[in-house]
GROMACS .gro file of C-alpha atoms in nm:
model
  515
    1MET     CA    1   5.808   0.441   1.515
    2GLU     CA    2   5.997   0.769   1.500
    3ASN     CA    3   5.853   0.873   1.164
    4TYR     CA    4   5.498   0.772   1.254
    5ASN     CA    5   5.517   0.967   1.581
    6LYS     CA    6   5.632   1.277   1.392
    7LEU     CA    7   5.329   1.239   1.167
    8VAL     CA    8   5.101   1.212   1.470
    9GLU     CA    9   5.241   1.535   1.613
   10HIS     CA   10   5.201   1.713   1.281
   11TYR     CA   11   4.842   1.604   1.221
   12LYS     CA   12   4.742   1.700   1.572
   13THR     CA   13   4.873   2.049   1.498
   14ILE     CA   14   4.654   2.058   1.187
   15ALA     CA   15   4.360   1.942   1.399
   16ASN     CA   16   4.407   2.236   1.636
   17TYR     CA   17   4.382   2.482   1.347
   18ASN     CA   18   4.079   2.294   1.211
   19HIS     CA   19   3.927   2.334   1.557
   20LEU     CA   20   3.964   2.711   1.537
   21SER     CA   21   3.831   2.716   1.181
   22ALA     CA   22   3.524   2.513   1.278
   23ILE     CA   23   3.437   2.740   1.571
   24CYS     CA   24   3.490   3.052   1.356
   25GLY     CA   25   3.259   2.899   1.097
   26TRP     CA   26   2.994   2.828   1.360
   27ASP     CA   27   3.023   3.184   1.491
   28ALA     CA   28   2.987   3.327   1.140
   29ALA     CA   29   2.658   3.140   1.099
   30ALA     CA   30   2.516   3.176   1.449
   31MET     CA   31   2.655   3.487   1.617
   32MET     CA   32   2.852   3.716   1.387
   33PRO     CA   33   2.690   4.047   1.281
   34SER     CA   34   2.647   4.072   0.905
   35GLY     CA   35   2.895   4.359   0.887
   36GLY     CA   36   3.174   4.128   0.991
   37ASN     CA   37   3.144   3.905   0.685
   38GLN     CA   38   3.422   4.054   0.472
   39ALA     CA   39   3.682   4.059   0.748
   40ARG     CA   40   3.583   3.711   0.866
   41SER     CA   41   3.597   3.574   0.513
   42GLU     CA   42   3.947   3.709   0.466
   43ALA     CA   43   4.060   3.573   0.802
   44MET     CA   44   3.914   3.230   0.734
   45ALA     CA   45   4.061   3.225   0.386
   46GLN     CA   46   4.402   3.297   0.540
   47LEU     CA   47   4.348   3.025   0.799
   48SER     CA   48   4.236   2.785   0.527
   49LEU     CA   49   4.554   2.861   0.335
   50HIS     CA   50   4.766   2.799   0.645
   51ILE     CA   51   4.594   2.464   0.706
   52HIS     CA   52   4.650   2.378   0.341
   53GLN     CA   53   5.019   2.459   0.374
   54LEU     CA   54   5.049   2.237   0.681
   55SER     CA   55   4.857   1.960   0.506
   56THR     CA   56   5.084   1.974   0.202
   57ALA     CA   57   5.418   2.014   0.380
   58PRO     CA   58   5.679   1.849   0.151
   59HIS     CA   59   5.841   1.647   0.430
   60LEU     CA   60   5.517   1.457   0.497
   61SER     CA   61   5.567   1.244   0.189
   62ASP     CA   62   5.902   1.114   0.316
   63LEU     CA   63   5.765   1.058   0.666
   64ILE     CA   64   5.470   0.860   0.528
   65ASN     CA   65   5.693   0.644   0.309
   66GLN     CA   66   5.941   0.578   0.588
   67ALA     CA   67   5.669   0.506   0.845
   68GLN     CA   68   5.532   0.228   0.625
   69ASP     CA   69   5.840   0.021   0.710
   70GLU     CA   70   5.805   0.075   1.086
   71ASN     CA   71   5.662  -0.177   1.332
   72LEU     CA   72   5.308  -0.047   1.355
   73SER     CA   73   4.995  -0.206   1.496
   74ALA     CA   74   4.694  -0.270   1.270
   75PRO     CA   75   4.516   0.048   1.391
   76GLU     CA   76   4.834   0.249   1.338
   77HIS     CA   77   4.863   0.113   0.983
   78ALA     CA   78   4.504   0.226   0.927
   79SER     CA   79   4.593   0.564   1.072
   80LEU     CA   80   4.889   0.590   0.835
   81ARG     CA   81   4.662   0.496   0.543
   82GLU     CA   82   4.428   0.784   0.627
   83MET     CA   83   4.719   1.026   0.668
   84LYS     CA   84   4.839   0.930   0.322
   85ARG     CA   85   4.490   0.972   0.179
   86GLN     CA   86   4.450   1.320   0.326
   87TRP     CA   87   4.798   1.420   0.214
   88GLN     CA   88   4.725   1.305  -0.140
   89LEU     CA   89   4.393   1.490  -0.147
   90SER     CA   90   4.554   1.807  -0.014
   91THR     CA   91   4.868   1.817  -0.228
   92VAL     CA   92   4.680   1.794  -0.555
   93VAL     CA   93   4.532   2.144  -0.531
   94PRO     CA   94   4.758   2.452  -0.567
   95GLU     CA   95   4.754   2.703  -0.282
   96ASP     CA   96   4.626   2.988  -0.495
   97LEU     CA   97   4.328   2.777  -0.602
   98VAL     CA   98   4.250   2.687  -0.239
   99LYS     CA   99   4.244   3.055  -0.139
  100ALA     CA  100   4.052   3.163  -0.448
  101LYS     CA  101   3.782   2.899  -0.386
  102SER     CA  102   3.745   3.002  -0.023
  103LEU     CA  103   3.701   3.368  -0.112
  104ALA     CA  104   3.469   3.299  -0.405
  105GLY     CA  105   3.257   3.066  -0.193
  106SER     CA  106   3.218   3.316   0.090
  107LYS     CA  107   3.129   3.595  -0.151
  108CYS     CA  108   2.878   3.376  -0.333
  109GLU     CA  109   2.703   3.256  -0.017
  110HIS     CA  110   2.686   3.599   0.142
  111ALA     CA  111   2.530   3.754  -0.168
  112TRP     CA  112   2.288   3.459  -0.194
  113ARG     CA  113   2.125   3.565   0.134
  114THR     CA  114   1.952   3.858  -0.038
  115GLN     CA  115   1.950   3.733  -0.397
  116ARG     CA  116   1.738   3.428  -0.320
  117GLY     CA  117   1.455   3.636  -0.176
  118ALA     CA  118   1.465   3.857  -0.484
  119ASN     CA  119   1.452   3.554  -0.717
  120ASP     CA  120   1.767   3.703  -0.871
  121TRP     CA  121   1.926   3.417  -1.061
  122SER     CA  122   2.112   3.652  -1.292
  123GLY     CA  123   2.271   3.839  -1.001
  124PHE     CA  124   2.365   3.514  -0.832
  125CYS     CA  125   2.540   3.391  -1.145
  126ASN     CA  126   2.780   3.685  -1.128
  127ASN     CA  127   2.942   3.508  -0.832
  128PHE     CA  128   2.842   3.148  -0.902
  129GLU     CA  129   3.021   3.144  -1.238
  130GLU     CA  130   3.353   3.189  -1.060
  131VAL     CA  131   3.273   2.917  -0.805
  132VAL     CA  132   3.192   2.673  -1.086
  133ASN     CA  133   3.499   2.770  -1.285
  134LEU     CA  134   3.732   2.717  -0.989
  135SER     CA  135   3.559   2.392  -0.894
  136GLN     CA  136   3.593   2.259  -1.247
  137GLN     CA  137   3.962   2.342  -1.234
  138GLU     CA  138   3.992   2.151  -0.908
  139ALA     CA  139   3.794   1.856  -1.044
  140GLN     CA  140   4.009   1.839  -1.355
  141ILE     CA  141   4.330   1.845  -1.153
  142ARG     CA  142   4.210   1.581  -0.910
  143GLY     CA  143   4.077   1.360  -1.188
  144GLU     CA  144   4.401   1.363  -1.385
  145VAL     CA  145   4.607   1.268  -1.079
  146ALA     CA  146   4.370   0.996  -0.956
  147GLY     CA  147   4.280   0.856  -1.296
  148LEU     CA  148   3.913   0.938  -1.242
  149THR     CA  149   3.653   1.147  -1.418
  150PRO     CA  150   3.645   1.504  -1.283
  151TYR     CA  151   3.321   1.439  -1.096
  152ASP     CA  152   3.433   1.106  -0.950
  153ALA     CA  153   3.745   1.279  -0.822
  154MET     CA  154   3.528   1.529  -0.634
  155LEU     CA  155   3.295   1.254  -0.514
  156ASP     CA  156   3.594   1.068  -0.372
  157ILE     CA  157   3.656   1.354  -0.129
  158TYR     CA  158   3.331   1.279   0.050
  159GLU     CA  159   3.265   0.914  -0.038
  160PRO     CA  160   3.599   0.734  -0.075
  161GLY     CA  161   3.562   0.426  -0.291
  162VAL     CA  162   3.228   0.530  -0.447
  163ASN     CA  163   3.201   0.631  -0.812
  164SER     CA  164   2.928   0.759  -1.043
  165GLU     CA  165   2.891   0.421  -1.214
  166GLN     CA  166   2.780   0.274  -0.880
  167LEU     CA  167   2.557   0.571  -0.807
  168ASN     CA  168   2.398   0.555  -1.150
  169SER     CA  169   2.301   0.195  -1.075
  170ILE     CA  170   2.181   0.260  -0.718
  171PHE     CA  171   1.987   0.574  -0.805
  172GLY     CA  172   1.858   0.425  -1.129
  173ASP     CA  173   1.702   0.139  -0.936
  174LEU     CA  174   1.563   0.383  -0.679
  175THR     CA  175   1.388   0.596  -0.942
  176SER     CA  176   1.239   0.280  -1.098
  177TRP     CA  177   1.015   0.214  -0.796
  178LEU     CA  178   1.011   0.527  -0.579
  179PRO     CA  179   0.759   0.733  -0.786
  180GLU     CA  180   0.507   0.448  -0.781
  181LEU     CA  181   0.554   0.394  -0.407
  182THR     CA  182   0.512   0.767  -0.348
  183GLN     CA  183   0.183   0.766  -0.536
  184GLN     CA  184   0.061   0.457  -0.349
  185VAL     CA  185   0.134   0.621  -0.016
  186GLN     CA  186  -0.034   0.945  -0.116
  187ASP     CA  187  -0.345   0.755  -0.222
  188LYS     CA  188  -0.346   0.571   0.109
  189GLN     CA  189  -0.299   0.888   0.314
  190LYS     CA  190  -0.584   1.066   0.135
  191GLN     CA  191  -0.815   0.843   0.335
  192GLU     CA  192  -0.663   0.961   0.665
  193SER     CA  193  -0.749   1.276   0.856
  194VAL     CA  194  -0.475   1.480   1.019
  195HIS     CA  195  -0.545   1.743   1.282
  196THR     CA  196  -0.333   2.057   1.263
  197SER     CA  197  -0.364   2.397   1.425
  198ASN     CA  198  -0.299   2.758   1.333
  199GLU     CA  199  -0.192   2.834   1.687
  200SER     CA  200   0.143   2.983   1.778
  201TYR     CA  201   0.418   2.774   1.938
  202SER     CA  202   0.657   2.995   2.131
  203THR     CA  203   1.028   2.976   2.058
  204SER     CA  204   1.103   2.930   2.427
  205ALA     CA  205   0.870   2.629   2.451
  206GLN     CA  206   1.016   2.477   2.135
  207ASN     CA  207   1.366   2.528   2.269
  208ALA     CA  208   1.281   2.363   2.602
  209LEU     CA  209   1.122   2.067   2.424
  210GLY     CA  210   1.423   2.034   2.195
  211LEU     CA  211   1.663   2.028   2.489
  212GLU     CA  212   1.457   1.759   2.662
  213VAL     CA  213   1.455   1.544   2.348
  214MET     CA  214   1.831   1.591   2.313
  215SER     CA  215   1.865   1.457   2.669
  216LEU     CA  216   1.648   1.159   2.577
  217LEU     CA  217   1.894   1.098   2.293
  218ASN     CA  218   2.187   1.111   2.539
  219PHE     CA  219   2.346   1.427   2.397
  220ASP     CA  220   2.647   1.526   2.609
  221PHE     CA  221   2.588   1.886   2.716
  222GLU     CA  222   2.931   1.899   2.879
  223HIS     CA  223   3.074   1.882   2.527
  224GLY     CA  224   2.813   2.063   2.322
  225ARG     CA  225   2.528   2.313   2.308
  226LEU     CA  226   2.218   2.418   2.116
  227ASP     CA  227   2.188   2.762   1.954
  228ILE     CA  228   1.986   2.941   1.686
  229SER     CA  229   2.096   3.020   1.332
  230SER     CA  230   1.924   3.108   1.007
  231HIS     CA  231   2.002   2.764   0.871
  232PRO     CA  232   2.030   2.456   1.098
  233PHE     CA  233   2.360   2.273   1.114
  234CYS     CA  234   2.591   2.092   1.354
  235GLY     CA  235   2.943   2.228   1.378
  236GLY     CA  236   3.245   2.251   1.601
  237VAL     CA  237   3.463   1.956   1.699
  238PRO     CA  238   3.401   1.631   1.892
  239GLU     CA  239   3.499   1.790   2.222
  240ASP     CA  240   3.283   2.097   2.157
  241VAL     CA  241   2.988   2.019   1.928
  242ARG     CA  242   2.760   2.307   1.828
  243ILE     CA  243   2.404   2.234   1.717
  244THR     CA  244   2.189   2.509   1.572
  245THR     CA  245   1.827   2.520   1.467
  246ARG     CA  246   1.574   2.775   1.351
  247TYR     CA  247   1.227   2.816   1.498
  248ASP     CA  248   0.900   2.890   1.324
  249GLU     CA  249   0.637   2.985   1.581
  250GLN     CA  250   0.364   2.868   1.344
  251ASP     CA  251   0.519   2.522   1.306
  252PHE     CA  252   0.703   2.326   1.575
  253VAL     CA  253   0.730   2.014   1.358
  254GLN     CA  254   1.032   2.101   1.143
  255SER     CA  255   1.250   2.248   1.414
  256LEU     CA  256   1.201   1.954   1.648
  257MET     CA  257   1.297   1.687   1.396
  258GLY     CA  258   1.576   1.917   1.281
  259ILE     CA  259   1.717   1.905   1.632
  260VAL     CA  260   1.684   1.525   1.637
  261HIS     CA  261   1.867   1.512   1.301
  262GLU     CA  262   2.153   1.733   1.414
  263THR     CA  263   2.176   1.543   1.743
  264GLY     CA  264   2.252   1.232   1.536
  265HIS     CA  265   2.545   1.413   1.375
  266ALA     CA  266   2.655   1.534   1.716
  267ARG     CA  267   2.637   1.194   1.888
  268TYR     CA  268   2.858   1.052   1.613
  269GLU     CA  269   3.111   1.329   1.664
  270GLN     CA  270   3.097   1.292   2.043
  271GLY     CA  271   3.139   0.916   2.008
  272LEU     CA  272   3.449   0.923   1.787
  273PRO     CA  273   3.743   0.745   1.961
  274ARG     CA  274   3.939   0.981   2.184
  275GLN     CA  275   4.261   0.780   2.139
  276TRP     CA  276   4.260   0.884   1.773
  277ALA     CA  277   4.151   1.242   1.833
  278GLY     CA  278   4.315   1.489   1.599
  279LEU     CA  279   4.423   1.217   1.355
  280PRO     CA  280   4.262   1.138   1.020
  281ALA     CA  281   4.178   0.786   1.144
  282GLY     CA  282   3.974   0.940   1.424
  283GLN     CA  283   3.746   1.132   1.188
  284ALA     CA  284   3.417   1.029   1.028
  285ARG     CA  285   3.453   0.749   0.775
  286SER     CA  286   3.262   0.929   0.501
  287MET     CA  287   2.987   1.181   0.458
  288GLY     CA  288   2.744   0.900   0.384
  289ILE     CA  289   2.827   0.736   0.716
  290HIS     CA  290   2.795   1.074   0.891
  291GLU     CA  291   2.455   1.127   0.732
  292SER     CA  292   2.358   0.774   0.828
  293GLN     CA  293   2.384   0.873   1.192
  294SER     CA  294   2.171   1.187   1.162
  295LEU     CA  295   1.915   0.995   0.958
  296PHE     CA  296   1.926   0.701   1.198
  297PHE     CA  297   1.828   0.942   1.474
  298GLU     CA  298   1.569   1.134   1.274
  299MET     CA  299   1.415   0.866   1.054
  300GLN     CA  300   1.485   0.529   1.212
  301LEU     CA  301   1.431   0.650   1.571
  302GLY     CA  302   1.263   0.990   1.567
  303ARG     CA  303   0.975   0.908   1.334
  304SER     CA  304   0.915   0.557   1.467
  305ASP     CA  305   0.584   0.479   1.639
  306PRO     CA  306   0.729   0.420   1.988
  307PHE     CA  307   0.945   0.734   1.977
  308ILE     CA  308   0.647   0.947   1.873
  309ALA     CA  309   0.446   0.783   2.152
  310ASN     CA  310   0.709   0.908   2.398
  311LEU     CA  311   0.723   1.246   2.229
  312ALA     CA  312   0.348   1.311   2.252
  313PRO     CA  313   0.325   1.373   2.630
  314LEU     CA  314   0.640   1.585   2.621
  315ALA     CA  315   0.489   1.805   2.350
  316ARG     CA  316   0.163   1.841   2.545
  317GLN     CA  317   0.362   1.941   2.852
  318HIS     CA  318   0.568   2.209   2.677
  319PHE     CA  319   0.278   2.345   2.469
  320LYS     CA  320   0.024   2.354   2.751
  321GLY     CA  321  -0.179   2.638   2.604
  322ASN     CA  322  -0.216   2.475   2.265
  323ASP     CA  323  -0.478   2.235   2.133
  324PRO     CA  324  -0.382   1.900   2.295
  325SER     CA  325  -0.542   1.694   2.017
  326VAL     CA  326  -0.254   1.795   1.788
  327PHE     CA  327  -0.017   1.608   2.018
  328GLU     CA  328  -0.202   1.279   2.032
  329ALA     CA  329   0.046   1.007   1.938
  330ASN     CA  330  -0.151   0.881   1.641
  331ASN     CA  331  -0.196   1.234   1.508
  332LEU     CA  332   0.173   1.319   1.553
  333LYS     CA  333   0.261   0.998   1.369
  334LYS     CA  334   0.049   1.111   1.073
  335ILE     CA  335   0.211   1.455   1.079
  336TYR     CA  336   0.564   1.316   1.086
  337THR     CA  337   0.503   1.058   0.812
  338ARG     CA  338   0.298   1.274   0.575
  339VAL     CA  339   0.409   1.239   0.212
  340GLN     CA  340   0.368   1.536  -0.019
  341PRO     CA  341   0.604   1.624  -0.306
  342GLY     CA  342   0.736   1.977  -0.258
  343TYR     CA  343   0.993   2.218  -0.390
  344ILE     CA  344   1.231   2.244  -0.094
  345ARG     CA  345   1.483   1.968  -0.020
  346VAL     CA  346   1.533   2.046   0.348
  347ASP     CA  347   1.156   2.035   0.405
  348ALA     CA  348   1.099   1.716   0.205
  349ASP     CA  349   0.947   1.407   0.362
  350GLU     CA  350   1.141   1.083   0.393
  351LEU     CA  351   0.987   0.930   0.081
  352THR     CA  352   1.038   1.215  -0.166
  353TYR     CA  353   1.373   1.335  -0.029
  354PRO     CA  354   1.581   1.099  -0.247
  355ALA     CA  355   1.433   1.257  -0.559
  356HIS     CA  356   1.578   1.593  -0.453
  357VAL     CA  357   1.918   1.431  -0.405
  358ILE     CA  358   1.917   1.245  -0.735
  359LEU     CA  359   1.817   1.563  -0.919
  360ARG     CA  360   2.115   1.748  -0.773
  361TYR     CA  361   2.350   1.456  -0.827
  362GLU     CA  362   2.270   1.435  -1.197
  363ILE     CA  363   2.320   1.809  -1.244
  364GLU     CA  364   2.647   1.839  -1.049
  365ARG     CA  365   2.786   1.524  -1.214
  366ASP     CA  366   2.735   1.666  -1.562
  367LEU     CA  367   2.846   2.014  -1.455
  368MET     CA  368   3.181   1.894  -1.321
  369ASN     CA  369   3.233   1.666  -1.622
  370GLY     CA  370   3.182   1.966  -1.851
  371LYS     CA  371   2.869   1.828  -2.019
  372ILE     CA  372   2.655   2.124  -1.916
  373SER     CA  373   2.703   2.490  -1.822
  374TYR     CA  374   2.592   2.659  -1.503
  375LYS     CA  375   2.358   2.855  -1.729
  376ASP     CA  376   2.170   2.532  -1.805
  377ILE     CA  377   2.081   2.464  -1.441
  378PRO     CA  378   1.739   2.636  -1.419
  379GLU     CA  379   1.599   2.452  -1.722
  380LEU     CA  380   1.746   2.118  -1.614
  381TRP     CA  381   1.615   2.174  -1.264
  382ASP     CA  382   1.264   2.234  -1.391
  383ASN     CA  383   1.275   1.930  -1.618
  384LYS     CA  384   1.396   1.698  -1.345
  385MET     CA  385   1.152   1.835  -1.089
  386GLN     CA  386   0.870   1.754  -1.327
  387GLN     CA  387   1.015   1.410  -1.400
  388TYR     CA  388   1.077   1.304  -1.038
  389LEU     CA  389   0.827   1.506  -0.836
  390GLY     CA  390   0.564   1.626  -1.080
  391LEU     CA  391   0.635   1.992  -1.005
  392SER     CA  392   0.748   2.281  -1.223
  393THR     CA  393   0.999   2.546  -1.117
  394LYS     CA  394   1.005   2.742  -1.441
  395ASP     CA  395   1.113   3.100  -1.359
  396ASN     CA  396   1.067   3.018  -0.989
  397TYR     CA  397   1.435   3.023  -0.898
  398LYS     CA  398   1.395   3.088  -0.526
  399ASP     CA  399   1.197   2.764  -0.484
  400GLY     CA  400   1.397   2.584  -0.749
  401CYS     CA  401   1.767   2.624  -0.800
  402MET     CA  402   1.788   2.908  -0.546
  403GLN     CA  403   1.619   2.744  -0.252
  404ASP     CA  404   1.723   2.705   0.108
  405ILE     CA  405   2.066   2.599   0.226
  406HIS     CA  406   2.170   2.340   0.480
  407TRP     CA  407   2.525   2.316   0.613
  408THR     CA  408   2.608   2.018   0.834
  409ASP     CA  409   2.890   1.980   1.074
  410ALA     CA  410   3.006   1.688   0.866
  411GLN     CA  411   3.038   1.902   0.554
  412ARG     CA  412   3.198   2.191   0.735
  413ASN     CA  413   3.462   1.985   0.913
  414GLN     CA  414   3.527   1.754   0.620
  415SER     CA  415   3.576   2.046   0.383
  416HIS     CA  416   3.841   2.191   0.612
  417ASN     CA  417   4.014   1.858   0.655
  418TYR     CA  418   4.003   1.743   0.296
  419LYS     CA  419   4.018   2.037   0.067
  420ASN     CA  420   4.081   2.354   0.238
  421GLY     CA  421   2.367   2.443  -0.367
  422CYS     CA  422   2.366   2.667  -0.732
  423MET     CA  423   2.189   2.893  -0.488
  424GLN     CA  424   1.975   2.612  -0.362
  425ASP     CA  425   2.235   2.467  -0.127
  426ILE     CA  426   2.553   2.607   0.017
  427HIS     CA  427   2.729   2.294  -0.102
  428TRP     CA  428   2.743   2.442  -0.449
  429CYS     CA  429   2.799   2.800  -0.331
  430ASP     CA  430   3.097   2.661  -0.141
  431GLY     CA  431   3.219   2.456  -0.437
  432SER     CA  432   3.147   2.128  -0.256
  433PHE     CA  433   3.039   1.938  -0.565
  434GLY     CA  434   3.013   1.566  -0.501
  435TYR     CA  435   2.849   1.597  -0.160
  436PHE     CA  436   2.481   1.546  -0.240
  437PRO     CA  437   2.483   1.166  -0.291
  438SER     CA  438   2.586   1.133   0.073
  439TYR     CA  439   2.233   1.215   0.189
  440THR     CA  440   2.062   0.922   0.021
  441LEU     CA  441   2.357   0.690   0.078
  442GLY     CA  442   2.323   0.785   0.444
  443ALA     CA  443   1.954   0.696   0.447
  444MET     CA  444   2.039   0.357   0.301
  445TYR     CA  445   2.319   0.292   0.550
  446ALA     CA  446   2.087   0.391   0.835
  447ALA     CA  447   1.813   0.151   0.724
  448GLN     CA  448   2.067  -0.129   0.698
  449GLN     CA  449   2.205  -0.057   1.043
  450MET     CA  450   1.859  -0.058   1.198
  451ALA     CA  451   1.769  -0.383   1.020
  452THR     CA  452   2.074  -0.540   1.186
  453ILE     CA  453   1.993  -0.400   1.530
  454LYS     CA  454   1.637  -0.534   1.508
  455LYS     CA  455   1.777  -0.884   1.468
  456LEU     CA  456   1.966  -0.844   1.796
  457MET     CA  457   1.713  -0.674   2.023
  458ASN     CA  458   1.351  -0.564   2.052
  459VAL     CA  459   1.391  -0.209   1.930
  460ASP     CA  460   1.031  -0.102   1.991
  461GLU     CA  461   1.040  -0.213   2.355
  462ILE     CA  462   1.370  -0.033   2.411
  463ILE     CA  463   1.239   0.293   2.264
  464GLN     CA  464   0.915   0.262   2.461
  465SER     CA  465   1.117   0.226   2.782
  466GLY     CA  466   1.269   0.570   2.730
  467ASP     CA  467   1.621   0.431   2.776
  468LEU     CA  468   1.777   0.397   2.433
  469THR     CA  469   2.119   0.299   2.568
  470PRO     CA  470   2.129  -0.051   2.411
  471ILE     CA  471   2.075   0.098   2.065
  472PHE     CA  472   2.337   0.367   2.121
  473ASP     CA  473   2.581   0.109   2.258
  474TRP     CA  474   2.554  -0.083   1.930
  475LEU     CA  475   2.618   0.233   1.729
  476ASP     CA  476   2.905   0.328   1.955
  477THR     CA  477   3.073  -0.012   1.921
  478ASN     CA  478   3.010  -0.074   1.553
  479ILE     CA  479   3.011   0.274   1.396
  480TRP     CA  480   3.129   0.557   1.621
  481LYS     CA  481   3.438   0.402   1.776
  482LYS     CA  482   3.548   0.261   1.440
  483ALA     CA  483   3.580   0.613   1.293
  484SER     CA  484   3.800   0.580   0.981
  485LEU     CA  485   3.997   0.276   1.088
  486PHE     CA  486   3.821   0.075   0.816
  487THR     CA  487   3.699   0.143   0.463
  488THR     CA  488   3.329   0.213   0.429
  489ASP     CA  489   3.255  -0.131   0.284
  490ASP     CA  490   3.455  -0.302   0.559
  491LEU     CA  491   3.287  -0.091   0.827
  492MET     CA  492   2.939  -0.184   0.706
  493THR     CA  493   3.033  -0.548   0.652
  494GLN     CA  494   3.169  -0.582   1.004
  495ALA     CA  495   2.865  -0.406   1.150
  496THR     CA  496   2.587  -0.559   0.941
  497GLY     CA  497   2.731  -0.859   0.763
  498GLU     CA  498   2.731  -0.701   0.416
  499ALA     CA  499   2.836  -0.391   0.227
  500LEU     CA  500   2.569  -0.141   0.126
  501ASN     CA  501   2.247  -0.318   0.027
  502PRO     CA  502   1.979  -0.069  -0.089
  503LEU     CA  503   1.711  -0.334  -0.044
  504HIS     CA  504   1.699  -0.254   0.330
  505PHE     CA  505   1.599   0.104   0.249
  506ARG     CA  506   1.315  -0.009   0.024
  507LYS     CA  507   1.188  -0.254   0.286
  508HIS     CA  508   1.200   0.018   0.551
  509LEU     CA  509   0.993   0.258   0.340
  510GLU     CA  510   0.737  -0.003   0.244
  511GLU     CA  511   0.704  -0.120   0.603
  512ARG     CA  512   0.656   0.228   0.742
  513TYR     CA  513   0.432   0.379   0.477
  514LEU     CA  514   0.225   0.089   0.341
  515LYS     CA  515   0.184  -0.149   0.634
   0.00000   0.00000   0.00000
């Protein structure tokens, strides 16, 4: 096992640099003064280049080939498979392109912070054009080597084994019934009264409530923390997970479920197998699986009736000076399951969220395949918003293709490991085309996982008890500890008895919103 052991040592060295990069990225978003952006961008670009050089070291190819003939266990063979996958993904892209993309992405995102508020699409395009150009170069290179379309080659970075033909089928089916279901639910909810308040909810009270809910969700505070940033995300590394949120003192609803969402990402990271720490096999299986954990926590658990019933007294306790009727369990349930098509993806409800994802998927797919130009995005965005959500964003760039950003720990770490929105999401500012499908795939995986768990135990009783350990034990055994030792299809088949089946997602939505 001499060659395999050399590979292990090398990839653990890469992991240490990725650790530093992840923490620097968290600091840039949560702590760094704005004046430090240029120097930090240059430093991180240099670090990204160094990681790329380590990941593409010429001798790795020989070590991988020679290790294949060594006497390895089944998990070690899986580990070698993932090493080979990461090496292939990394070696395809030239070093100068890696550095250029990092610099262009940082410049684009930093300028976005003021351009969005000014509705300045034209100014944004001055930087975004370069991001798109470099990303198209990358997509073309990857596609030629892998024998895939440019977009499928980018998609494969985040969702190995998934292609646009599959997504076209899955999303096509989804759009065939989702608009009608959305309308049915809206009609139903028009008959319901929801009590809200214009009162203020202090940041300190929201923070205290968030920490208590994180404890309820078994977050390990010895290996993680909660902070504030302009845009919520979960970053860091499994041994040191950093969750951030933003607080609106006029609305405690979004920040609280945002914390629950990011805690799902964090629990997955904290649950990854320590014996494979630092190795590709010990990382998240895919972005869809990563998102499945955050959405399992937020949607399958966090917005369920018994969880909200437990949340209600906690909210009353932390917001003692506020109108207690807002925090009645039945009222909170209505608040957290309200369906209303809107402009902003990160604020969308569970039912309309997939429409935001499909819109972005269709645009980025055609953009990377060279069928459209970045200049076409505003018009396409408006057309698709009208088609899927009945809303127009004509000339409203800041709420259309320049809206809010959301950067997850999964995206941040995966981008460092694997490859070094328009203004609406940092995914596109950062050149991470191919990422968006992961959100809806994650929602589908999560629904399928919960459907399986419900066959094994009384989920409602467990949540009502306040001790969610049996549910987390299932996730730990079947998802977290498996990391990347299996393909996505094999992981889901072993855990649930079948590969992805979107029918579970539809049943979940109909059960929650119609019954």
